[in-house]
mmCIF file of N, CA and C in Angstrom:
data_model
loop_
_atom_site.group_PDB
_atom_site.id
_atom_site.type_symbol
_atom_site.label_atom_id
_atom_site.label_comp_id
_atom_site.label_asym_id
_atom_site.label_seq_id
_atom_site.Cartn_x
_atom_site.Cartn_y
_atom_site.Cartn_z
ATOM 1 N N UNK A 1034 61.957 85.004 123.786
ATOM 2 C CA UNK A 1034 61.134 85.502 124.841
ATOM 3 C C UNK A 1034 60.479 86.567 124.440
ATOM 4 N N UNK A 1035 59.131 86.755 124.826
ATOM 5 C CA UNK A 1035 58.474 87.955 124.345
ATOM 6 C C UNK A 1035 58.833 89.002 125.328
ATOM 7 N N UNK A 1036 59.013 90.181 124.847
ATOM 8 C CA UNK A 1036 59.330 91.310 125.695
ATOM 9 C C UNK A 1036 58.207 92.442 125.854
ATOM 10 N N UNK A 1037 57.127 92.249 125.053
ATOM 11 C CA UNK A 1037 56.109 93.340 125.195
ATOM 12 C C UNK A 1037 54.707 92.678 125.105
ATOM 13 N N UNK A 1038 53.785 93.287 125.528
ATOM 14 C CA UNK A 1038 52.328 92.808 125.668
ATOM 15 C C UNK A 1038 51.632 92.474 124.338
ATOM 16 N N UNK A 1039 52.289 93.122 123.140
ATOM 17 C CA UNK A 1039 51.782 92.794 121.847
ATOM 18 C C UNK A 1039 52.298 91.713 121.167
ATOM 19 N N UNK A 1040 53.407 91.256 121.642
ATOM 20 C CA UNK A 1040 54.111 90.068 121.178
ATOM 21 C C UNK A 1040 54.767 90.431 119.689
ATOM 22 N N UNK A 1041 55.281 91.787 119.824
ATOM 23 C CA UNK A 1041 55.989 92.396 118.571
ATOM 24 C C UNK A 1041 57.423 92.367 118.847
ATOM 25 N N UNK A 1042 57.991 92.234 120.113
ATOM 26 C CA UNK A 1042 59.545 92.483 120.395
ATOM 27 C C UNK A 1042 59.923 91.224 121.314
ATOM 28 N N UNK A 1043 60.990 90.690 120.871
ATOM 29 C CA UNK A 1043 61.484 89.464 121.328
ATOM 30 C C UNK A 1043 62.893 89.540 121.682
ATOM 31 N N UNK A 1044 63.165 88.799 122.715
ATOM 32 C CA UNK A 1044 64.626 88.538 123.033
ATOM 33 C C UNK A 1044 65.121 87.059 122.484
ATOM 34 N N UNK A 1045 66.208 86.838 121.915
ATOM 35 C CA UNK A 1045 66.710 85.496 121.628
ATOM 36 C C UNK A 1045 68.148 85.560 121.682
ATOM 37 N N UNK A 1046 68.696 84.360 121.823
ATOM 38 C CA UNK A 1046 70.084 83.998 122.110
ATOM 39 C C UNK A 1046 70.226 82.630 121.828
ATOM 40 N N UNK A 1047 71.468 82.000 121.534
ATOM 41 C CA UNK A 1047 71.662 80.683 121.215
ATOM 42 C C UNK A 1047 72.825 80.201 122.103
ATOM 43 N N UNK A 1048 72.724 78.897 122.356
ATOM 44 C CA UNK A 1048 73.946 78.217 123.040
ATOM 45 C C UNK A 1048 74.056 76.879 122.240
ATOM 46 N N UNK A 1049 75.357 76.547 122.152
ATOM 47 C CA UNK A 1049 75.724 75.154 121.580
ATOM 48 C C UNK A 1049 75.424 73.986 122.456
ATOM 49 N N UNK A 1050 75.014 72.971 121.980
ATOM 50 C CA UNK A 1050 74.650 71.699 122.671
ATOM 51 C C UNK A 1050 74.988 70.429 122.032
ATOM 52 N N UNK A 1051 75.590 69.570 122.847
ATOM 53 C CA UNK A 1051 76.180 68.513 122.081
ATOM 54 C C UNK A 1051 75.274 67.504 121.426
ATOM 55 N N UNK A 1052 75.782 67.012 120.191
ATOM 56 C CA UNK A 1052 75.037 66.153 119.297
ATOM 57 C C UNK A 1052 74.311 64.925 120.301
ATOM 58 N N UNK A 1053 73.011 64.900 120.105
ATOM 59 C CA UNK A 1053 72.354 63.690 120.793
ATOM 60 C C UNK A 1053 71.972 63.915 122.161
ATOM 61 N N UNK A 1054 72.389 65.211 122.735
ATOM 62 C CA UNK A 1054 72.008 65.509 124.018
ATOM 63 C C UNK A 1054 70.493 66.176 124.262
ATOM 64 N N UNK A 1055 69.607 65.455 125.026
ATOM 65 C CA UNK A 1055 68.271 65.770 124.965
ATOM 66 C C UNK A 1055 68.100 67.027 125.972
ATOM 67 N N UNK A 1056 68.742 66.844 127.234
ATOM 68 C CA UNK A 1056 68.449 67.797 128.230
ATOM 69 C C UNK A 1056 69.396 69.171 127.770
ATOM 70 N N UNK A 1057 68.877 70.277 128.149
ATOM 71 C CA UNK A 1057 69.487 71.734 127.944
ATOM 72 C C UNK A 1057 70.049 71.921 129.271
ATOM 73 N N UNK A 1058 71.428 71.546 129.394
ATOM 74 C CA UNK A 1058 72.078 72.034 130.512
ATOM 75 C C UNK A 1058 72.259 73.625 130.841
ATOM 76 N N UNK A 1059 71.974 74.521 129.828
ATOM 77 C CA UNK A 1059 72.135 75.988 129.890
ATOM 78 C C UNK A 1059 70.751 76.535 129.921
ATOM 79 N N UNK A 1060 69.718 75.818 129.856
ATOM 80 C CA UNK A 1060 68.324 76.463 129.933
ATOM 81 C C UNK A 1060 68.374 77.505 131.080
ATOM 82 N N UNK A 1061 68.787 77.403 132.230
ATOM 83 C CA UNK A 1061 68.658 78.414 133.323
ATOM 84 C C UNK A 1061 69.524 79.629 132.897
ATOM 85 N N UNK A 1062 70.521 79.585 132.302
ATOM 86 C CA UNK A 1062 71.321 80.759 131.840
ATOM 87 C C UNK A 1062 70.438 81.446 130.799
ATOM 88 N N UNK A 1063 69.802 80.628 129.871
ATOM 89 C CA UNK A 1063 69.026 81.321 128.822
ATOM 90 C C UNK A 1063 67.848 81.960 129.304
ATOM 91 N N UNK A 1064 67.214 81.285 130.359
ATOM 92 C CA UNK A 1064 65.922 81.985 131.076
ATOM 93 C C UNK A 1064 66.368 83.279 131.740
ATOM 94 N N UNK A 1065 67.476 83.166 132.505
ATOM 95 C CA UNK A 1065 67.933 84.326 133.204
ATOM 96 C C UNK A 1065 68.080 85.454 132.240
ATOM 97 N N UNK A 1066 68.994 85.222 131.219
ATOM 98 C CA UNK A 1066 69.165 86.305 130.388
ATOM 99 C C UNK A 1066 67.996 86.815 129.724
ATOM 100 N N UNK A 1067 66.955 86.095 129.388
ATOM 101 C CA UNK A 1067 65.605 86.582 128.789
ATOM 102 C C UNK A 1067 64.924 87.203 129.809
ATOM 103 N N UNK A 1068 64.903 87.053 131.085
ATOM 104 C CA UNK A 1068 64.333 87.862 132.190
ATOM 105 C C UNK A 1068 65.009 89.015 132.534
ATOM 106 N N UNK A 1069 66.266 89.132 132.435
ATOM 107 C CA UNK A 1069 67.037 90.378 132.268
ATOM 108 C C UNK A 1069 66.702 91.421 131.185
ATOM 109 N N UNK A 1070 66.469 90.862 130.032
ATOM 110 C CA UNK A 1070 66.177 91.691 128.939
ATOM 111 C C UNK A 1070 64.863 91.985 129.072
ATOM 112 N N UNK A 1071 63.877 91.355 129.592
ATOM 113 C CA UNK A 1071 62.457 91.741 129.753
ATOM 114 C C UNK A 1071 62.373 92.951 130.948
ATOM 115 N N UNK A 1072 63.162 92.658 131.906
ATOM 116 C CA UNK A 1072 63.273 93.645 132.982
ATOM 117 C C UNK A 1072 63.835 95.019 132.477
ATOM 118 N N UNK A 1073 65.002 95.013 131.714
ATOM 119 C CA UNK A 1073 65.552 96.180 131.211
ATOM 120 C C UNK A 1073 64.450 96.906 130.291
ATOM 121 N N UNK A 1074 63.673 96.144 129.595
ATOM 122 C CA UNK A 1074 62.743 96.999 128.792
ATOM 123 C C UNK A 1074 61.514 97.370 129.484
ATOM 124 N N UNK A 1075 60.952 96.682 130.477
ATOM 125 C CA UNK A 1075 59.784 96.862 131.191
ATOM 126 C C UNK A 1075 59.862 97.444 132.755
ATOM 127 N N UNK A 1076 61.093 97.442 133.169
ATOM 128 C CA UNK A 1076 61.322 97.906 134.644
ATOM 129 C C UNK A 1076 60.451 96.952 135.655
ATOM 130 N N UNK A 1077 60.066 95.794 135.139
ATOM 131 C CA UNK A 1077 59.461 94.714 136.149
ATOM 132 C C UNK A 1077 59.663 93.433 135.384
ATOM 133 N N UNK A 1078 59.227 92.313 136.015
ATOM 134 C CA UNK A 1078 59.499 91.049 135.574
ATOM 135 C C UNK A 1078 58.155 90.369 135.258
ATOM 136 N N UNK A 1079 58.021 89.498 134.430
ATOM 137 C CA UNK A 1079 56.663 88.898 134.004
ATOM 138 C C UNK A 1079 55.976 88.198 135.064
ATOM 139 N N UNK A 1080 54.679 88.353 135.363
ATOM 140 C CA UNK A 1080 53.940 87.506 136.148
ATOM 141 C C UNK A 1080 53.589 86.064 135.817
ATOM 142 N N UNK A 1081 53.628 85.937 134.540
ATOM 143 C CA UNK A 1081 53.419 84.713 133.847
ATOM 144 C C UNK A 1081 54.443 84.236 132.910
ATOM 145 N N UNK A 1082 54.867 83.094 132.975
ATOM 146 C CA UNK A 1082 55.814 82.551 132.054
ATOM 147 C C UNK A 1082 55.375 81.202 131.512
ATOM 148 N N UNK A 1083 55.212 80.939 130.139
ATOM 149 C CA UNK A 1083 54.912 79.898 129.510
ATOM 150 C C UNK A 1083 56.199 79.396 128.718
ATOM 151 N N UNK A 1084 56.584 78.238 129.183
ATOM 152 C CA UNK A 1084 57.862 77.626 128.545
ATOM 153 C C UNK A 1084 57.444 76.521 127.528
ATOM 154 N N UNK A 1085 57.712 76.725 126.207
ATOM 155 C CA UNK A 1085 57.379 75.711 125.461
ATOM 156 C C UNK A 1085 58.655 74.965 125.248
ATOM 157 N N UNK A 1086 58.686 73.437 125.240
ATOM 158 C CA UNK A 1086 59.929 72.723 125.017
ATOM 159 C C UNK A 1086 59.530 71.677 123.928
ATOM 160 N N UNK A 1087 60.511 71.642 122.875
ATOM 161 C CA UNK A 1087 60.234 70.768 121.932
ATOM 162 C C UNK A 1087 61.296 69.753 121.796
ATOM 163 N N UNK A 1088 60.972 68.481 121.243
ATOM 164 C CA UNK A 1088 62.043 67.578 120.756
ATOM 165 C C UNK A 1088 62.420 66.697 121.877
ATOM 166 N N UNK A 1089 61.634 66.293 122.653
ATOM 167 C CA UNK A 1089 61.993 65.294 123.863
ATOM 168 C C UNK A 1089 61.448 63.928 123.434
ATOM 169 N N UNK A 1090 62.115 62.879 123.564
ATOM 170 C CA UNK A 1090 61.589 61.563 123.488
ATOM 171 C C UNK A 1090 60.634 61.161 124.536
ATOM 172 N N UNK A 1091 59.504 60.551 124.304
ATOM 173 C CA UNK A 1091 58.563 60.031 125.325
ATOM 174 C C UNK A 1091 59.149 59.481 126.443
ATOM 175 N N UNK A 1092 60.047 58.675 126.385
ATOM 176 C CA UNK A 1092 60.694 57.932 127.526
ATOM 177 C C UNK A 1092 61.634 58.770 128.289
ATOM 178 N N UNK A 1093 61.957 60.218 127.815
ATOM 179 C CA UNK A 1093 62.957 61.006 128.585
ATOM 180 C C UNK A 1093 62.125 62.380 129.142
ATOM 181 N N UNK A 1094 60.769 62.298 128.840
ATOM 182 C CA UNK A 1094 60.070 63.523 129.189
ATOM 183 C C UNK A 1094 60.215 63.901 130.787
ATOM 184 N N UNK A 1095 59.906 62.733 131.613
ATOM 185 C CA UNK A 1095 59.932 63.057 132.989
ATOM 186 C C UNK A 1095 61.181 63.507 133.488
ATOM 187 N N UNK A 1096 62.519 62.846 133.138
ATOM 188 C CA UNK A 1096 63.726 63.385 133.464
ATOM 189 C C UNK A 1096 64.099 64.551 133.015
ATOM 190 N N UNK A 1097 63.795 64.959 131.943
ATOM 191 C CA UNK A 1097 64.020 66.341 131.193
ATOM 192 C C UNK A 1097 63.121 67.348 132.072
ATOM 193 N N UNK A 1098 61.995 67.225 132.384
ATOM 194 C CA UNK A 1098 61.195 68.081 133.123
ATOM 195 C C UNK A 1098 61.674 68.299 134.350
ATOM 196 N N UNK A 1099 62.124 67.290 135.164
ATOM 197 C CA UNK A 1099 62.712 67.474 136.466
ATOM 198 C C UNK A 1099 64.027 68.452 136.392
ATOM 199 N N UNK A 1100 64.883 68.046 135.557
ATOM 200 C CA UNK A 1100 66.203 68.813 135.488
ATOM 201 C C UNK A 1100 65.824 70.271 134.999
ATOM 202 N N UNK A 1101 65.142 70.439 133.961
ATOM 203 C CA UNK A 1101 64.895 71.796 133.430
ATOM 204 C C UNK A 1101 64.256 72.718 134.203
ATOM 205 N N UNK A 1102 63.218 72.139 134.918
ATOM 206 C CA UNK A 1102 62.285 72.994 135.759
ATOM 207 C C UNK A 1102 63.010 73.401 136.881
ATOM 208 N N UNK A 1103 63.930 72.626 137.437
ATOM 209 C CA UNK A 1103 64.767 73.096 138.646
ATOM 210 C C UNK A 1103 65.663 73.917 138.200
ATOM 211 N N UNK A 1104 66.310 73.965 136.956
ATOM 212 C CA UNK A 1104 67.238 74.942 136.339
ATOM 213 C C UNK A 1104 66.559 76.235 136.125
ATOM 214 N N UNK A 1105 65.427 76.204 135.753
ATOM 215 C CA UNK A 1105 64.737 77.504 135.351
ATOM 216 C C UNK A 1105 64.139 78.186 136.781
ATOM 217 N N UNK A 1106 63.846 77.456 137.759
ATOM 218 C CA UNK A 1106 63.295 77.908 138.941
ATOM 219 C C UNK A 1106 64.651 78.537 139.744
ATOM 220 N N UNK A 1107 65.789 78.038 139.567
ATOM 221 C CA UNK A 1107 67.017 78.595 139.980
ATOM 222 C C UNK A 1107 67.235 79.931 139.273
ATOM 223 N N UNK A 1108 66.981 79.976 138.062
ATOM 224 C CA UNK A 1108 67.177 81.208 137.314
ATOM 225 C C UNK A 1108 66.459 82.339 137.793
ATOM 226 N N UNK A 1109 65.084 81.885 138.115
ATOM 227 C CA UNK A 1109 64.137 82.821 138.758
ATOM 228 C C UNK A 1109 64.791 83.506 140.117
ATOM 229 N N UNK A 1110 65.354 82.677 140.787
ATOM 230 C CA UNK A 1110 65.877 83.230 142.100
ATOM 231 C C UNK A 1110 67.201 84.121 141.976
ATOM 232 N N UNK A 1111 67.963 83.680 140.923
ATOM 233 C CA UNK A 1111 69.223 84.550 140.489
ATOM 234 C C UNK A 1111 68.755 85.986 140.084
ATOM 235 N N UNK A 1112 67.744 86.035 139.435
ATOM 236 C CA UNK A 1112 67.269 87.440 138.944
ATOM 237 C C UNK A 1112 66.753 88.362 140.012
ATOM 238 N N UNK A 1113 65.865 87.558 140.900
ATOM 239 C CA UNK A 1113 65.345 88.133 142.083
ATOM 240 C C UNK A 1113 65.042 87.139 143.190
ATOM 241 N N UNK A 1114 65.514 87.167 144.259
ATOM 242 C CA UNK A 1114 65.458 85.942 145.181
ATOM 243 C C UNK A 1114 63.900 85.719 145.490
ATOM 244 N N UNK A 1115 63.068 86.508 145.709
ATOM 245 C CA UNK A 1115 61.723 86.308 145.868
ATOM 246 C C UNK A 1115 60.722 86.188 144.600
ATOM 247 N N UNK A 1116 61.262 86.313 143.381
ATOM 248 C CA UNK A 1116 60.565 86.074 142.350
ATOM 249 C C UNK A 1116 60.015 84.762 142.125
ATOM 250 N N UNK A 1117 58.621 84.760 141.948
ATOM 251 C CA UNK A 1117 57.959 83.407 141.920
ATOM 252 C C UNK A 1117 56.683 83.664 140.789
ATOM 253 N N UNK A 1118 56.983 83.754 139.689
ATOM 254 C CA UNK A 1118 55.788 83.850 138.741
ATOM 255 C C UNK A 1118 55.108 82.588 138.458
ATOM 256 N N UNK A 1119 53.834 82.816 138.011
ATOM 257 C CA UNK A 1119 53.029 81.445 137.577
ATOM 258 C C UNK A 1119 53.922 81.043 136.392
ATOM 259 N N UNK A 1120 53.939 79.767 136.258
ATOM 260 C CA UNK A 1120 54.838 79.058 135.323
ATOM 261 C C UNK A 1120 54.179 77.835 134.802
ATOM 262 N N UNK A 1121 54.344 77.514 133.551
ATOM 263 C CA UNK A 1121 53.834 76.349 132.887
ATOM 264 C C UNK A 1121 55.009 76.104 131.970
ATOM 265 N N UNK A 1122 55.323 74.654 132.083
ATOM 266 C CA UNK A 1122 56.464 74.045 131.251
ATOM 267 C C UNK A 1122 55.693 73.155 130.319
ATOM 268 N N UNK A 1123 55.620 73.348 129.026
ATOM 269 C CA UNK A 1123 54.745 72.653 128.126
ATOM 270 C C UNK A 1123 55.692 71.796 127.199
ATOM 271 N N UNK A 1124 55.637 70.575 127.104
ATOM 272 C CA UNK A 1124 56.514 69.681 126.245
ATOM 273 C C UNK A 1124 55.627 69.379 124.984
ATOM 274 N N UNK A 1125 56.264 69.705 123.960
ATOM 275 C CA UNK A 1125 55.728 69.192 122.595
ATOM 276 C C UNK A 1125 56.220 68.142 122.239
ATOM 277 N N UNK A 1126 55.548 67.267 121.692
ATOM 278 C CA UNK A 1126 56.134 65.987 120.932
ATOM 279 C C UNK A 1126 55.379 65.802 119.798
ATOM 280 N N UNK A 1127 56.186 65.545 118.765
ATOM 281 C CA UNK A 1127 55.647 65.480 117.387
ATOM 282 C C UNK A 1127 55.850 64.076 116.835
ATOM 283 N N UNK A 1128 56.596 63.160 117.242
ATOM 284 C CA UNK A 1128 56.762 61.843 116.928
ATOM 285 C C UNK A 1128 55.886 61.078 117.639
ATOM 286 N N UNK A 1129 54.609 60.795 116.877
ATOM 287 C CA UNK A 1129 53.499 60.209 117.545
ATOM 288 C C UNK A 1129 53.017 59.263 116.561
ATOM 289 N N UNK A 1130 52.436 58.129 116.816
ATOM 290 C CA UNK A 1130 51.808 57.354 115.980
ATOM 291 C C UNK A 1130 50.360 57.302 115.920
ATOM 292 N N UNK A 1131 49.663 58.136 116.681
ATOM 293 C CA UNK A 1131 48.359 58.451 116.607
ATOM 294 C C UNK A 1131 47.886 59.089 115.470
ATOM 295 N N UNK A 1132 46.752 58.541 114.921
ATOM 296 C CA UNK A 1132 46.107 59.213 113.754
ATOM 297 C C UNK A 1132 44.716 59.464 113.868
ATOM 298 N N UNK A 1133 44.105 60.525 113.305
ATOM 299 C CA UNK A 1133 42.804 60.943 113.621
ATOM 300 C C UNK A 1133 42.085 60.992 112.285
ATOM 301 N N UNK A 1134 40.722 60.747 112.498
ATOM 302 C CA UNK A 1134 40.007 60.753 111.158
ATOM 303 C C UNK A 1134 38.647 61.206 111.489
ATOM 304 N N UNK A 1135 37.972 61.624 110.474
ATOM 305 C CA UNK A 1135 36.473 62.091 110.809
ATOM 306 C C UNK A 1135 35.720 61.563 109.733
ATOM 307 N N UNK A 1136 34.495 61.484 110.000
ATOM 308 C CA UNK A 1136 33.607 60.912 108.961
ATOM 309 C C UNK A 1136 33.204 61.956 107.963
ATOM 310 N N UNK A 1137 33.020 61.577 106.682
ATOM 311 C CA UNK A 1137 32.707 62.381 105.656
ATOM 312 C C UNK A 1137 31.251 63.244 105.821
ATOM 313 N N UNK A 1138 30.990 64.053 105.124
ATOM 314 C CA UNK A 1138 29.556 64.565 105.046
ATOM 315 C C UNK A 1138 28.866 64.344 103.812
ATOM 316 N N UNK A 1139 27.495 64.662 103.830
ATOM 317 C CA UNK A 1139 26.911 64.389 102.415
ATOM 318 C C UNK A 1139 26.904 62.967 102.037
ATOM 319 N N UNK A 1140 27.134 62.998 100.686
ATOM 320 C CA UNK A 1140 27.111 61.639 100.165
ATOM 321 C C UNK A 1140 28.396 60.703 100.505
ATOM 322 N N UNK A 1141 29.418 61.551 101.167
ATOM 323 C CA UNK A 1141 30.707 60.695 101.569
ATOM 324 C C UNK A 1141 30.521 60.456 103.038
ATOM 325 N N UNK A 1142 29.363 60.309 103.465
ATOM 326 C CA UNK A 1142 29.216 60.159 104.991
ATOM 327 C C UNK A 1142 29.897 58.694 105.596
ATOM 328 N N UNK A 1143 30.093 57.895 104.690
ATOM 329 C CA UNK A 1143 30.683 56.597 105.163
ATOM 330 C C UNK A 1143 32.190 56.544 105.142
ATOM 331 N N UNK A 1144 32.517 57.760 104.387
ATOM 332 C CA UNK A 1144 34.301 57.806 104.204
ATOM 333 C C UNK A 1144 34.931 58.511 105.191
ATOM 334 N N UNK A 1145 36.068 58.109 105.423
ATOM 335 C CA UNK A 1145 36.767 58.770 106.686
ATOM 336 C C UNK A 1145 37.734 59.792 105.728
ATOM 337 N N UNK A 1146 38.190 60.858 106.458
ATOM 338 C CA UNK A 1146 38.942 61.941 105.971
ATOM 339 C C UNK A 1146 39.752 62.558 106.990
ATOM 340 N N UNK A 1147 40.882 63.224 106.780
ATOM 341 C CA UNK A 1147 41.521 63.901 107.645
ATOM 342 C C UNK A 1147 40.796 64.988 108.306
ATOM 343 N N UNK A 1148 40.949 65.120 109.629
ATOM 344 C CA UNK A 1148 40.128 66.310 110.351
ATOM 345 C C UNK A 1148 40.531 67.745 109.931
ATOM 346 N N UNK A 1149 39.671 68.608 110.065
ATOM 347 C CA UNK A 1149 39.910 69.907 109.757
ATOM 348 C C UNK A 1149 41.016 70.490 110.358
ATOM 349 N N UNK A 1150 41.847 71.114 109.502
ATOM 350 C CA UNK A 1150 43.090 71.786 110.170
ATOM 351 C C UNK A 1150 42.823 72.521 111.479
ATOM 352 N N UNK A 1151 43.561 72.284 112.493
ATOM 353 C CA UNK A 1151 43.279 72.972 113.782
ATOM 354 C C UNK A 1151 42.361 72.322 114.744
ATOM 355 N N UNK A 1152 41.983 71.061 114.224
ATOM 356 C CA UNK A 1152 41.229 70.288 115.186
ATOM 357 C C UNK A 1152 41.974 70.060 116.562
ATOM 358 N N UNK A 1153 41.100 70.217 117.630
ATOM 359 C CA UNK A 1153 41.772 70.135 118.959
ATOM 360 C C UNK A 1153 41.352 68.786 119.591
ATOM 361 N N UNK A 1154 41.981 67.855 120.059
ATOM 362 C CA UNK A 1154 41.486 66.622 120.543
ATOM 363 C C UNK A 1154 42.146 66.716 122.108
ATOM 364 N N UNK A 1155 41.058 66.866 122.796
ATOM 365 C CA UNK A 1155 41.468 67.150 124.497
ATOM 366 C C UNK A 1155 40.628 66.362 125.260
ATOM 367 N N UNK A 1156 39.663 65.485 124.908
ATOM 368 C CA UNK A 1156 38.981 64.632 125.857
ATOM 369 C C UNK A 1156 38.872 63.220 125.387
ATOM 370 N N UNK A 1157 38.427 62.354 126.238
ATOM 371 C CA UNK A 1157 38.028 60.814 125.925
ATOM 372 C C UNK A 1157 39.424 60.090 125.694
ATOM 373 N N UNK A 1158 40.232 60.454 124.936
ATOM 374 C CA UNK A 1158 41.371 59.563 124.422
ATOM 375 C C UNK A 1158 42.818 60.098 125.154
ATOM 376 N N UNK A 1159 42.764 61.136 125.863
ATOM 377 C CA UNK A 1159 44.128 61.754 126.320
ATOM 378 C C UNK A 1159 44.097 61.397 128.033
ATOM 379 N N UNK A 1160 45.228 61.606 128.422
ATOM 380 C CA UNK A 1160 45.260 61.618 129.896
ATOM 381 C C UNK A 1160 44.864 62.686 130.622
ATOM 382 N N UNK A 1161 44.687 62.721 131.891
ATOM 383 C CA UNK A 1161 44.057 63.880 132.649
ATOM 384 C C UNK A 1161 45.325 64.750 133.144
ATOM 385 N N UNK A 1162 46.347 64.655 132.332
ATOM 386 C CA UNK A 1162 47.585 65.470 132.501
ATOM 387 C C UNK A 1162 47.714 66.685 131.645
ATOM 388 N N UNK A 1163 46.690 67.094 131.351
ATOM 389 C CA UNK A 1163 46.778 68.290 130.357
ATOM 390 C C UNK A 1163 47.164 67.968 128.865
ATOM 391 N N UNK A 1164 47.215 66.650 128.662
ATOM 392 C CA UNK A 1164 47.481 66.297 127.294
ATOM 393 C C UNK A 1164 46.516 66.566 126.290
ATOM 394 N N UNK A 1165 46.991 66.911 124.966
ATOM 395 C CA UNK A 1165 45.913 67.238 123.905
ATOM 396 C C UNK A 1165 46.759 67.015 122.583
ATOM 397 N N UNK A 1166 46.056 66.922 121.601
ATOM 398 C CA UNK A 1166 46.457 66.624 120.130
ATOM 399 C C UNK A 1166 45.908 67.889 119.505
ATOM 400 N N UNK A 1167 46.793 68.618 118.652
ATOM 401 C CA UNK A 1167 46.234 69.574 117.642
ATOM 402 C C UNK A 1167 46.694 68.989 116.062
ATOM 403 N N UNK A 1168 45.609 68.976 115.240
ATOM 404 C CA UNK A 1168 45.724 68.336 113.966
ATOM 405 C C UNK A 1168 46.127 69.523 113.089
ATOM 406 N N UNK A 1169 47.355 69.447 112.595
ATOM 407 C CA UNK A 1169 47.759 70.625 111.858
ATOM 408 C C UNK A 1169 47.708 70.577 110.323
ATOM 409 N N UNK A 1170 47.328 69.508 109.801
ATOM 410 C CA UNK A 1170 47.522 69.267 108.392
ATOM 411 C C UNK A 1170 46.421 70.092 107.619
#
C-alpha cells in the first residue's frame, strides 16, 4: 500500500493462504492494517483506494469480487465507521487466448507483427465493463 503522494514509501505484509485457494479470506485484515499504517504516517485516511487483484480464473471473478469487496468495505468501517473512500477494485487476468497484431509499415505493409509495447486496446472488442488489454511484449 502506498503511504505517500510520491509513491516512494510503502506498507507491506504477508498472510499464508491454502494451496489452490483463489479467494483471499484475510484481505480485510490486510487492508485494515494498511489503512492504519497510512493513518499513522499521514494523520488522515486516503480519499481514493485502487485495489489491484491478480491471479483469478475467469469463471471465479464474480464470486471473488463479491466476497473480497465485502471484506474490504468491512475493513473500512473497522478503521473508521463513517469512512467511505472512492474505491476501485481492478482484477488483472493474464491467462488469455487473445492475440493482437498490427500491419507492418513501408515495404512490410502486408505483414503482421506484434503491436508496439504498451499498446492499449480499450474499444471495439472489449465489453462496456471497463475491460481493456495492454500489450506488454
